[in-house]
Coordinates of N, CA and C and ligand atoms in Angstrom, one line a residue:
X11 N 85.6 9.9 164.6 CA 85.1 10.7 163.0 C 86.5 11.4 162.6
X12 N 86.7 11.9 161.6 CA 87.7 12.4 160.9 C 87.4 13.8 160.7
X13 N 88.4 14.7 161.0 CA 88.4 15.9 161.4 C 89.4 16.7 160.7
X14 N 88.8 17.8 159.9 CA 90.1 18.5 159.4 C 90.1 20.0 160.0
X15 N 91.3 20.4 160.2 CA 91.4 22.0 161.0 C 92.4 22.3 160.3
X16 N 92.1 23.4 159.4 CA 92.8 24.4 158.9 C 93.7 25.1 159.6
X17 N 94.7 25.4 159.5 CA 95.8 26.3 160.5 C 95.7 27.6 159.7
X18 N 95.2 28.7 160.5 CA 95.1 29.8 159.9 C 96.5 31.0 159.8
X19 N 97.8 30.0 160.5 CA 98.9 30.5 160.4 C 99.4 30.9 158.8
X20 N 98.7 29.9 157.9 CA 99.3 29.9 156.5 C 98.2 30.8 155.7
X21 N 97.2 31.8 156.4 CA 96.0 32.1 155.7 C 96.8 33.8 155.5
X22 N 96.3 34.2 154.5 CA 96.4 35.6 154.5 C 95.9 36.7 155.5
X23 N 96.7 37.2 156.4 CA 95.9 37.9 157.7 C 95.6 39.4 157.2
X24 N 95.8 39.5 156.1 CA 95.1 40.8 155.7 C 93.6 40.8 155.3
X25 N 93.2 39.4 155.1 CA 92.0 39.1 154.9 C 91.5 37.9 156.1
X26 N 91.9 37.7 156.7 CA 91.8 36.6 157.7 C 90.1 36.2 157.9
X27 N 89.3 37.0 158.1 CA 87.8 36.7 158.2 C 87.5 36.0 157.2
X28 N 88.0 36.4 156.0 CA 87.3 35.9 154.6 C 87.9 34.3 154.3
X29 N 89.3 34.3 154.7 CA 89.8 33.2 154.8 C 89.1 31.9 155.6
X30 N 88.9 32.7 156.8 CA 88.2 31.2 157.6 C 87.0 31.2 157.0
X31 N 86.1 32.2 156.5 CA 84.9 31.9 155.9 C 84.5 31.1 155.0
X32 N 86.0 31.0 153.9 CA 86.2 30.1 152.7 C 86.2 28.7 153.2
X33 N 87.2 28.6 154.6 CA 87.1 26.9 154.6 C 86.0 26.6 155.5
X34 N 85.3 27.4 156.1 CA 84.1 26.9 156.8 C 83.0 26.5 155.9
X35 N 82.8 27.3 154.6 CA 82.2 26.9 153.5 C 82.2 25.7 152.8
X36 N 83.8 25.5 153.0 CA 84.3 24.4 152.1 C 83.9 23.3 152.8
X37 N 83.7 23.4 154.2 CA 83.4 22.1 155.1 C 84.2 21.5 156.3
X38 N 85.4 22.6 156.2 CA 86.4 22.4 157.6 C 85.7 22.5 158.9
X39 N 85.7 21.5 159.7 CA 85.1 21.2 160.9 C 85.9 22.1 162.1
X40 N 87.0 22.1 161.9 CA 87.8 23.0 163.0 C 88.4 23.9 162.6
X41 N 88.7 25.1 163.3 CA 89.9 26.3 162.8 C 91.1 26.3 163.7
X42 N 92.5 25.7 163.2 CA 93.4 25.7 164.1 C 94.0 27.0 164.1
X43 N 94.3 27.2 165.4 CA 95.0 28.8 165.8 C 95.9 28.6 166.5
X44 N 97.5 29.0 165.7 CA 98.3 28.4 166.5 C 99.1 30.0 167.3
X45 N 98.9 29.7 168.7 CA 99.6 31.2 169.4 C 101.1 30.9 169.8
X46 N 102.0 32.0 169.2 CA 103.1 31.6 169.6 C 103.8 32.9 170.3
X47 N 104.3 32.5 171.4 CA 104.9 33.4 172.4 C 106.2 34.2 172.2
X48 N 107.2 33.5 171.2 CA 108.2 33.7 171.2 C 109.3 33.2 172.1
X49 N 109.0 32.6 173.3 CA 109.7 32.0 174.1 C 109.5 30.4 174.0
X50 N 108.6 29.8 174.1 CA 108.5 28.6 173.7 C 108.9 27.8 172.3
X51 N 108.7 28.8 171.7 CA 109.1 28.9 169.9 C 109.6 30.0 169.8
X52 N 110.5 30.0 168.6 CA 111.6 31.2 168.1 C 110.2 32.1 167.9
X53 N 109.2 32.0 167.2 CA 108.4 32.8 166.5 C 107.3 33.5 167.4
X54 N 106.9 34.6 166.9 CA 105.6 35.3 167.3 C 104.5 35.3 166.4
X55 N 103.2 34.8 167.1 CA 102.1 35.1 165.7 C 101.1 35.7 166.3
X56 N 100.2 35.4 166.9 CA 99.0 36.6 167.6 C 98.6 35.8 168.7
X57 N 97.5 36.5 169.3 CA 96.7 36.1 170.4 C 95.4 36.5 170.8
X58 N 95.1 36.9 171.8 CA 93.6 37.1 172.1 C 92.9 37.7 171.6
X59 N 93.4 39.0 171.3 CA 92.4 40.3 170.7 C 92.4 39.7 169.4
X60 N 93.1 38.8 168.3 CA 92.7 38.2 167.2 C 91.8 37.3 167.2
X61 N 92.0 36.7 168.1 CA 90.9 35.5 168.3 C 89.6 35.9 168.6
X62 N 89.7 37.2 169.5 CA 88.2 37.4 169.7 C 87.8 38.2 168.4
X63 N 88.3 38.8 167.7 CA 88.0 39.4 166.4 C 87.3 38.6 165.6
X64 N 87.9 37.6 165.3 CA 87.5 36.4 164.3 C 86.5 35.3 164.5
X65 N 86.1 35.6 166.2 CA 85.0 34.6 166.8 C 83.7 34.7 165.9
X66 N 83.6 36.1 165.5 CA 82.1 36.1 165.0 C 82.0 35.6 163.4
X67 N 83.3 35.4 162.9 CA 83.3 35.0 161.4 C 82.5 33.5 161.2
X68 N 82.5 32.7 162.3 CA 82.4 31.3 161.9 C 81.7 30.8 163.3
X69 N 81.0 29.6 163.1 CA 80.5 29.0 164.4 C 81.4 27.8 164.4
X70 N 82.4 27.4 163.7 CA 83.0 26.2 163.6 C 83.9 26.2 165.0
X71 N 84.4 25.0 165.3 CA 85.4 24.9 166.7 C 86.7 25.6 166.4
X72 N 86.9 26.3 167.6 CA 88.3 26.8 167.5 C 88.9 26.2 168.1
X73 N 90.4 25.7 167.8 CA 91.1 24.8 168.4 C 92.4 25.4 168.5
X74 N 92.5 25.8 169.6 CA 93.5 26.9 170.2 C 94.7 26.1 170.5
X75 N 96.1 26.0 169.6 CA 97.4 25.6 170.0 C 97.7 26.4 170.7
X76 N 98.4 26.2 171.9 CA 99.3 27.3 172.6 C 100.7 26.8 172.4
X77 N 101.4 27.6 171.8 CA 103.0 27.3 171.9 C 103.6 28.5 172.6
X78 N 103.1 28.4 174.1 CA 103.6 29.3 175.0 C 104.1 28.7 176.3
X79 N 104.9 29.3 177.0 CA 105.7 28.8 178.4 C 104.4 29.1 179.2
X80 N 104.3 28.5 180.3 CA 103.3 28.5 181.2 C 102.2 29.0 180.9
X81 N 101.3 28.1 180.1 CA 100.4 28.5 179.2 C 99.1 28.6 180.3
X82 N 99.2 28.3 181.4 CA 98.2 28.2 182.1 C 97.7 29.7 182.5
X83 N 98.7 30.8 182.3 CA 98.4 32.0 182.9 C 96.9 32.5 181.8
X84 N 97.0 31.9 180.7 CA 96.0 32.3 179.5 C 95.0 31.6 179.4
X85 N 94.7 30.5 180.2 CA 93.8 29.5 179.8 C 92.6 30.3 180.0
X86 N 91.9 31.1 180.8 CA 90.7 31.7 181.1 C 90.7 32.7 179.9
X87 N 91.5 33.6 179.6 CA 91.5 34.4 178.6 C 91.2 34.1 177.3
X88 N 91.8 32.8 176.9 CA 91.5 32.0 175.5 C 90.0 31.4 175.5
X89 N 90.0 31.3 176.7 CA 88.2 30.6 176.5 C 87.5 31.7 176.4
X90 N 87.6 33.2 177.0 CA 86.8 34.0 177.0 C 86.6 34.7 175.3
X91 N 88.1 34.6 174.9 CA 88.3 35.2 173.5 C 87.7 34.3 172.5
X92 N 87.2 32.9 172.9 CA 86.5 32.1 172.0 C 87.2 30.9 171.8
X93 N 87.9 30.2 172.5 CA 88.4 29.1 172.2 C 87.7 27.9 172.5
X94 N 87.2 26.8 171.9 CA 86.6 25.8 171.9 C 87.3 24.7 172.8
X95 N 88.8 24.4 171.9 CA 89.7 23.6 172.4 C 90.6 24.3 173.2
X96 N 91.2 24.0 173.8 CA 92.7 24.6 174.5 C 93.5 23.6 174.6
X97 N 94.9 23.8 173.9 CA 95.8 22.5 174.0 C 97.2 23.3 174.5
X98 N 97.6 22.9 175.3 CA 98.7 23.3 175.9 C 99.9 22.3 175.6
X99 N 101.2 22.7 175.6 CA 102.0 21.6 175.5 C 102.7 21.0 176.8
X100 N 102.9 19.8 176.9 CA 103.4 19.2 178.2 C 104.8 19.8 178.4
X101 N 105.4 20.1 177.5 CA 106.8 20.7 177.8 C 106.7 22.2 178.2
X102 N 105.6 22.6 178.5 CA 105.5 24.1 179.0 C 104.9 24.0 180.1
X103 N 104.3 23.2 180.9 CA 103.4 23.0 181.7 C 104.3 22.4 183.2
X104 N 104.5 23.2 184.0 CA 105.2 22.5 185.3 C 104.0 21.9 186.3
X105 N 103.0 21.6 185.8 CA 101.7 20.9 186.5 C 100.8 20.9 185.3
X106 N 100.9 19.7 184.5 CA 100.2 19.5 183.4 C 98.9 19.0 183.9
X107 N 98.6 18.3 185.0 CA 97.3 17.8 185.4 C 96.4 19.0 185.7
X108 N 97.2 19.8 186.8 CA 96.4 20.8 187.3 C 95.8 22.0 185.9
X109 N 96.7 21.9 184.9 CA 96.5 22.8 183.7 C 95.2 22.0 183.0
X110 N 95.4 20.9 182.7 CA 94.3 20.1 182.3 C 93.1 20.3 183.0
X111 N 93.1 20.3 184.2 CA 91.8 20.4 185.0 C 91.0 22.1 184.8
X112 N 92.1 22.8 184.9 CA 91.8 24.3 184.8 C 91.1 24.6 183.4
X113 N 91.4 23.9 182.4 CA 90.8 24.1 181.0 C 89.7 23.4 181.4
X114 N 89.4 22.4 181.5 CA 88.0 22.0 181.7 C 87.1 22.3 182.5
X115 N 87.4 23.2 183.5 CA 86.8 24.2 184.5 C 85.9 25.3 183.6
X116 N 87.1 25.4 182.5 CA 86.4 26.9 181.8 C 85.2 26.4 180.9
X117 N 85.1 25.0 181.0 CA 83.9 24.5 179.8 C 84.6 24.0 178.6
X118 N 85.9 24.3 178.3 CA 86.6 24.1 177.0 C 87.0 22.9 176.9
X119 N 87.0 22.1 175.7 CA 87.9 20.6 176.2 C 89.4 20.9 176.0
X120 N 89.9 20.0 177.0 CA 91.1 19.9 177.1 C 91.9 19.6 176.3
X121 N 93.4 19.6 175.6 CA 94.3 19.1 174.7 C 95.3 19.1 175.4
X122 N 96.5 18.1 175.0 CA 97.9 18.1 175.4 C 98.6 18.2 174.2
X123 N 99.6 18.7 174.0 CA 100.5 18.8 172.7 C 102.0 18.1 173.1
X124 N 102.4 17.4 172.6 CA 104.1 17.0 172.7 C 105.0 17.3 171.4
X125 N 106.3 17.7 171.6 CA 107.3 17.9 170.4 C 107.4 16.6 169.8
X126 N 107.9 16.6 168.6 CA 108.6 15.4 168.2 C 109.6 14.6 169.2
X127 N 110.6 15.2 169.7 CA 111.4 14.3 170.5 C 111.1 14.1 172.0
X128 N 109.7 14.4 172.2 CA 109.2 13.9 173.5 C 108.1 12.7 173.4
X129 N 108.6 11.7 174.4 CA 108.4 10.4 174.0 C 106.7 10.6 174.3
X130 N 105.9 9.8 173.7 CA 104.5 9.5 174.0 C 104.2 8.9 175.5
X131 N 105.3 8.4 176.2 CA 105.0 7.6 177.4 C 104.7 8.8 178.6
X132 N 105.1 10.0 177.9 CA 104.8 11.3 178.8 C 103.4 11.5 179.1
X133 N 102.7 11.0 178.2 CA 101.0 11.0 178.0 C 100.3 10.0 179.2
X134 N 101.4 9.2 179.5 CA 100.7 8.0 179.9 C 99.9 8.1 181.2
X135 N 100.3 9.0 182.0 CA 99.5 9.5 183.1 C 98.3 10.0 183.0
X136 N 98.3 11.0 181.9 CA 97.1 11.8 181.7 C 96.2 11.3 180.3
X137 N 96.2 9.8 180.0 CA 95.3 9.5 179.1 C 94.0 9.8 179.2
X138 N 93.5 9.8 180.3 CA 91.9 10.1 180.7 C 91.7 11.6 181.1
X139 N 92.6 12.3 181.0 CA 92.3 13.9 181.4 C 92.2 14.6 180.3
X140 N 92.4 14.2 179.1 CA 92.4 15.0 178.0 C 91.4 14.7 176.9
X141 N 91.1 15.4 176.1 CA 89.7 14.7 175.0 C 90.5 14.9 173.7
X142 N 91.8 15.5 173.5 CA 92.4 15.4 172.7 C 94.1 15.3 173.2
X143 N 94.8 14.5 172.1 CA 96.3 14.8 172.4 C 96.8 15.3 170.9
X144 N 97.7 16.1 170.8 CA 98.4 16.9 169.6 C 99.6 16.2 169.4
X145 N 100.0 15.3 168.9 CA 101.4 14.8 168.2 C 101.9 15.7 167.3
X146 N 102.8 16.4 167.4 CA 103.6 17.4 166.5 C 104.2 16.6 165.9
X147 N 104.3 16.7 164.2 CA 105.0 16.0 163.3 C 106.0 16.9 162.5
X148 N 106.0 17.9 163.1 CA 107.2 19.0 163.1 C 107.6 19.5 164.0
X149 N 109.0 20.5 164.2 CA 109.4 21.2 165.4 C 108.4 22.5 165.6
X150 N 107.4 22.6 166.4 CA 106.8 23.6 166.6 C 107.5 24.8 166.0
X151 N 106.8 25.9 165.8 CA 107.1 27.3 165.6 C 106.8 28.1 164.2
X152 N 107.1 27.2 163.5 CA 106.7 27.6 161.9 C 105.8 26.8 161.0
X153 N 105.3 27.4 160.1 CA 104.2 26.7 159.1 C 105.3 26.2 158.3
X154 N 104.8 25.4 157.1 CA 105.5 25.1 156.0 C 106.8 24.0 156.0
X155 N 106.9 23.4 157.0 CA 108.3 22.3 157.4 C 107.7 21.1 156.8
X156 N 108.7 20.2 156.6 CA 108.6 19.1 156.3 C 108.5 17.7 157.4
X157 N 107.3 16.7 157.0 CA 106.7 15.9 158.1 C 108.1 15.2 158.9
X158 N 108.3 14.9 159.6 CA 109.5 14.1 160.5 C 109.0 12.9 160.6
X159 N 109.1 11.8 160.0 CA 108.4 10.5 159.6 C 108.3 9.4 160.9
X160 N 109.6 9.7 161.9 CA 109.2 9.0 163.1 C 108.2 9.3 163.7
X161 N 107.4 10.6 163.8 CA 106.1 11.0 164.7 C 105.3 10.1 164.1
X162 N 105.1 9.6 163.2 CA 104.0 8.9 163.0 C 103.9 7.3 163.5
X163 N 105.0 7.0 163.9 CA 105.3 5.6 165.1 C 104.6 6.1 166.3
X164 N 104.6 7.4 166.6 CA 104.5 8.0 168.0 C 102.8 8.0 167.9
X165 N 102.2 8.5 166.9 CA 100.8 8.1 166.7 C 100.3 6.7 166.8
X166 N 100.9 5.6 166.0 CA 100.8 4.2 166.2 C 100.5 4.3 167.6
X167 N 101.8 4.4 168.1 CA 102.0 3.8 169.7 C 100.7 4.5 170.9
X168 N 100.5 5.6 170.6 CA 99.5 6.3 171.3 C 98.2 5.7 171.1
X169 N 97.8 5.5 170.0 CA 96.6 4.7 169.8 C 96.7 3.7 170.2
X170 N 97.3 2.8 170.2 CA 97.5 1.6 171.0 C 97.3 1.7 172.3
X171 N 97.9 2.7 173.3 CA 98.1 2.9 174.4 C 96.2 3.3 174.8
X172 N 95.8 4.1 174.0 CA 94.4 4.4 174.1 C 93.7 3.6 174.3
X173 N 93.7 2.7 172.8 CA 92.9 1.6 173.0 C 93.0 0.3 174.1
X174 N 94.3 0.5 174.7 CA 94.6 -0.6 175.7 C 93.7 -0.1 176.9
X175 N 93.6 1.3 177.2 CA 93.1 1.8 178.4 C 91.5 2.0 178.0
X176 N 91.0 1.5 177.1 CA 89.9 1.7 176.7 C 89.3 3.0 176.3
X177 N 90.2 3.8 175.8 CA 89.9 5.3 175.4 C 89.3 5.7 174.4
X178 N 89.0 6.4 173.6 CA 88.6 7.0 172.6 C 89.0 8.4 172.0
X179 N 90.2 9.1 172.9 CA 90.2 10.4 172.7 C 91.0 10.6 171.2
X180 N 90.7 11.7 170.8 CA 91.4 12.6 169.5 C 92.5 12.4 169.6
X181 N 93.2 12.1 168.7 CA 94.6 12.3 168.2 C 94.8 13.1 167.0
X182 N 95.3 14.5 167.3 CA 95.6 15.3 166.5 C 97.1 15.3 165.8
X183 N 97.3 15.6 164.3 CA 98.7 15.5 163.9 C 98.7 16.9 163.2
X184 N 99.9 17.7 163.4 CA 100.0 18.9 163.1 C 101.7 19.2 162.4
X185 N 101.6 19.5 161.3 CA 102.9 20.0 160.7 C 103.2 19.0 159.5
X186 N 103.3 20.0 158.2 CA 104.0 19.1 157.0 C 102.8 18.2 156.5
X187 N 101.8 18.3 156.9 CA 100.4 17.4 156.3 C 100.1 17.5 155.3
X188 N 100.1 17.3 154.0 CA 99.7 17.5 152.7 C 98.6 16.2 152.4
X189 N 97.6 16.4 150.7 CA 97.3 15.3 150.6 C 98.1 14.2 150.0
X190 N 99.3 14.5 150.1 CA 99.8 13.2 149.7 C 100.5 12.3 151.0
X191 N 100.3 13.0 152.1 CA 101.0 11.9 153.3 C 99.6 12.0 154.3
X192 N 98.7 12.6 154.1 CA 97.4 12.4 155.3 C 97.0 11.0 155.3
X193 N 97.0 10.3 154.4 CA 96.5 8.7 154.4 C 97.4 8.1 155.5
X194 N 99.0 8.4 155.4 CA 99.6 7.8 156.1 C 99.5 8.3 157.8
X195 N 99.0 9.7 158.3 CA 98.6 9.8 159.4 C 97.2 9.3 159.8
X196 N 96.5 9.2 159.0 CA 95.1 8.7 159.3 C 95.3 6.9 159.5
X197 N 96.1 6.1 158.6 CA 96.1 4.8 159.0 C 96.8 4.7 160.0
X198 N 97.7 5.5 160.8 CA 98.5 5.7 161.9 C 97.9 5.9 163.3
X199 N 96.4 6.2 163.0 CA 95.6 6.4 163.8 C 95.0 7.8 164.2
X200 N 95.7 8.7 163.9 CA 95.4 10.4 163.9 C 93.7 10.4 163.2
X201 N 93.0 11.1 164.0 CA 91.6 11.4 163.3 C 91.3 13.1 163.3
X202 N 92.4 14.0 163.9 CA 91.9 15.2 163.6 C 93.4 15.8 162.9
X203 N 93.1 16.5 161.7 CA 94.1 16.5 160.7 C 94.4 17.8 160.7
X204 N 95.4 18.8 160.9 CA 95.8 20.2 160.6 C 97.0 20.1 159.5
X205 N 96.3 21.3 159.0 CA 96.9 21.8 157.5 C 96.9 23.0 157.3
X206 N 98.0 23.4 157.6 CA 98.4 25.1 157.1 C 98.6 25.6 155.6
X207 N 99.8 25.1 155.1 CA 100.4 25.6 153.8 C 99.4 24.9 152.8
X208 N 99.3 23.7 153.1 CA 98.5 22.9 151.8 C 97.1 22.8 152.0
X209 N 96.5 23.9 152.9 CA 95.3 24.5 152.6 C 95.1 25.8 152.1
X210 N 96.2 26.7 152.7 CA 96.0 28.0 152.4 C 96.9 28.5 151.0
X211 N 97.8 27.5 150.6 CA 98.6 27.9 149.5 C 97.6 27.9 148.5
X212 N 97.4 28.5 147.3 CA 96.5 28.6 146.3 C 95.2 28.7 146.4
X213 N 94.5 27.6 146.1 CA 92.8 27.8 146.3 C 92.3 26.8 147.5
X214 N 91.9 27.8 148.6 CA 91.6 27.2 150.1 C 90.6 26.4 150.1
X215 N 89.4 26.6 149.2 CA 88.1 26.1 149.2 C 88.7 24.7 148.2
X216 N 89.1 24.8 147.3 CA 89.4 23.5 146.8 C 90.3 22.8 147.5
X217 N 91.6 23.0 148.2 CA 92.2 22.2 149.0 C 91.5 21.6 150.0
X218 N 90.7 22.4 150.7 CA 89.8 21.9 151.6 C 88.8 20.9 151.2
X219 N 88.3 20.7 150.2 CA 87.3 19.7 149.3 C 88.1 18.6 149.3
X220 N 89.6 18.6 148.7 CA 90.2 17.6 148.3 C 90.6 16.9 149.7
X221 N 91.0 17.5 150.5 CA 91.4 16.8 152.0 C 90.2 16.2 152.5
X222 N 89.0 16.6 152.3 CA 87.8 16.1 153.1 C 87.3 14.9 152.2
X223 N 87.6 14.9 150.8 CA 87.3 13.9 149.9 C 88.2 12.6 150.3
X224 N 89.2 12.9 150.7 CA 90.0 11.7 151.1 C 89.8 11.3 152.3
X225 N 89.6 12.0 153.3 CA 89.1 11.4 154.5 C 87.6 11.1 154.6
X226 N 86.7 11.6 153.4 CA 85.4 10.6 153.4 C 85.7 9.1 152.8
X227 N 86.7 8.8 152.3 CA 87.2 7.7 151.8 C 87.2 6.6 153.0
X228 N 87.8 7.2 154.1 CA 87.9 6.4 155.4 C 86.8 6.3 156.1
X229 N 86.0 7.1 156.0 CA 84.6 7.3 156.9 C 83.5 6.2 156.2
X230 N 83.8 6.0 154.6 CA 82.5 5.2 154.2 C 83.5 4.0 154.0
X231 N 84.3 3.5 154.6 CA 85.4 2.0 154.1 C 84.4 1.3 155.4
Ligands
DX5_8 C1 103.3 24.6 163.5 C2 102.0 25.2 163.7 C3 101.5 24.3 162.7 C4 101.5 25.1 161.6 C5 101.3 23.8 160.4 O1 104.2 25.3 164.8 O2 101.7 24.4 165.1 O3 99.9 24.4 163.2 O4 101.0 26.2 161.3 O5 101.7 24.2 159.2 P1 102.0 23.3 157.8 O6 100.5 22.6 157.7 O7 102.2 24.3 156.6 O8 103.2 22.8 158.1
ZN9 ZN1 99.3 24.0 165.6

């Protein structure tokens, strides 16, 4: 199934609840939540208290992308705050297998992210241990960047690796995705699409519907 996950990093934080309700009402299935610690990535965004407060705004899936060093420290707290999917970076975990198990023990879905320059082969041992794999299509840390084209080759390779292993995990792409290149990501094998700037800049409801329209072409094909 194709899923749209608007990234609230690009939302107007002064009216965050309304922004979330808008994309929910327009049909976005996930809310992508970027947690940045100022160590794993240069910037700092927000954490548990904000997630907890907006949890009441929607029943949509909270897809929490932790751009955090040693994220194991916060898995329990993220789940408590309302995360449905908890995504840790392979580069940030000393014990990735353990971290994924810890996530699943909370009842959340487990996801692993890798940066553009991290080879997909890094994921080969944990193909069966995660529900979703997030392939960064920009260097994490900021919204509004341009997609790095070689990252889509990684999507193709990972989809082939999963198929070969008889697994149907989700592949999420994140960074620089807009209505002009979302087809490339889908055709490469991604099925969860993160979009920040291209959803929240301008008219978020119309932008969400535009994405969903494109995605529906594939569902009905
Ligand atoms: C980047 C974040 C992304 C970001 C995407 O570090 O992980 O989720 O918000 O933003 P856009 O879609 O604007 O590139
Ligand atoms: Zn993200």
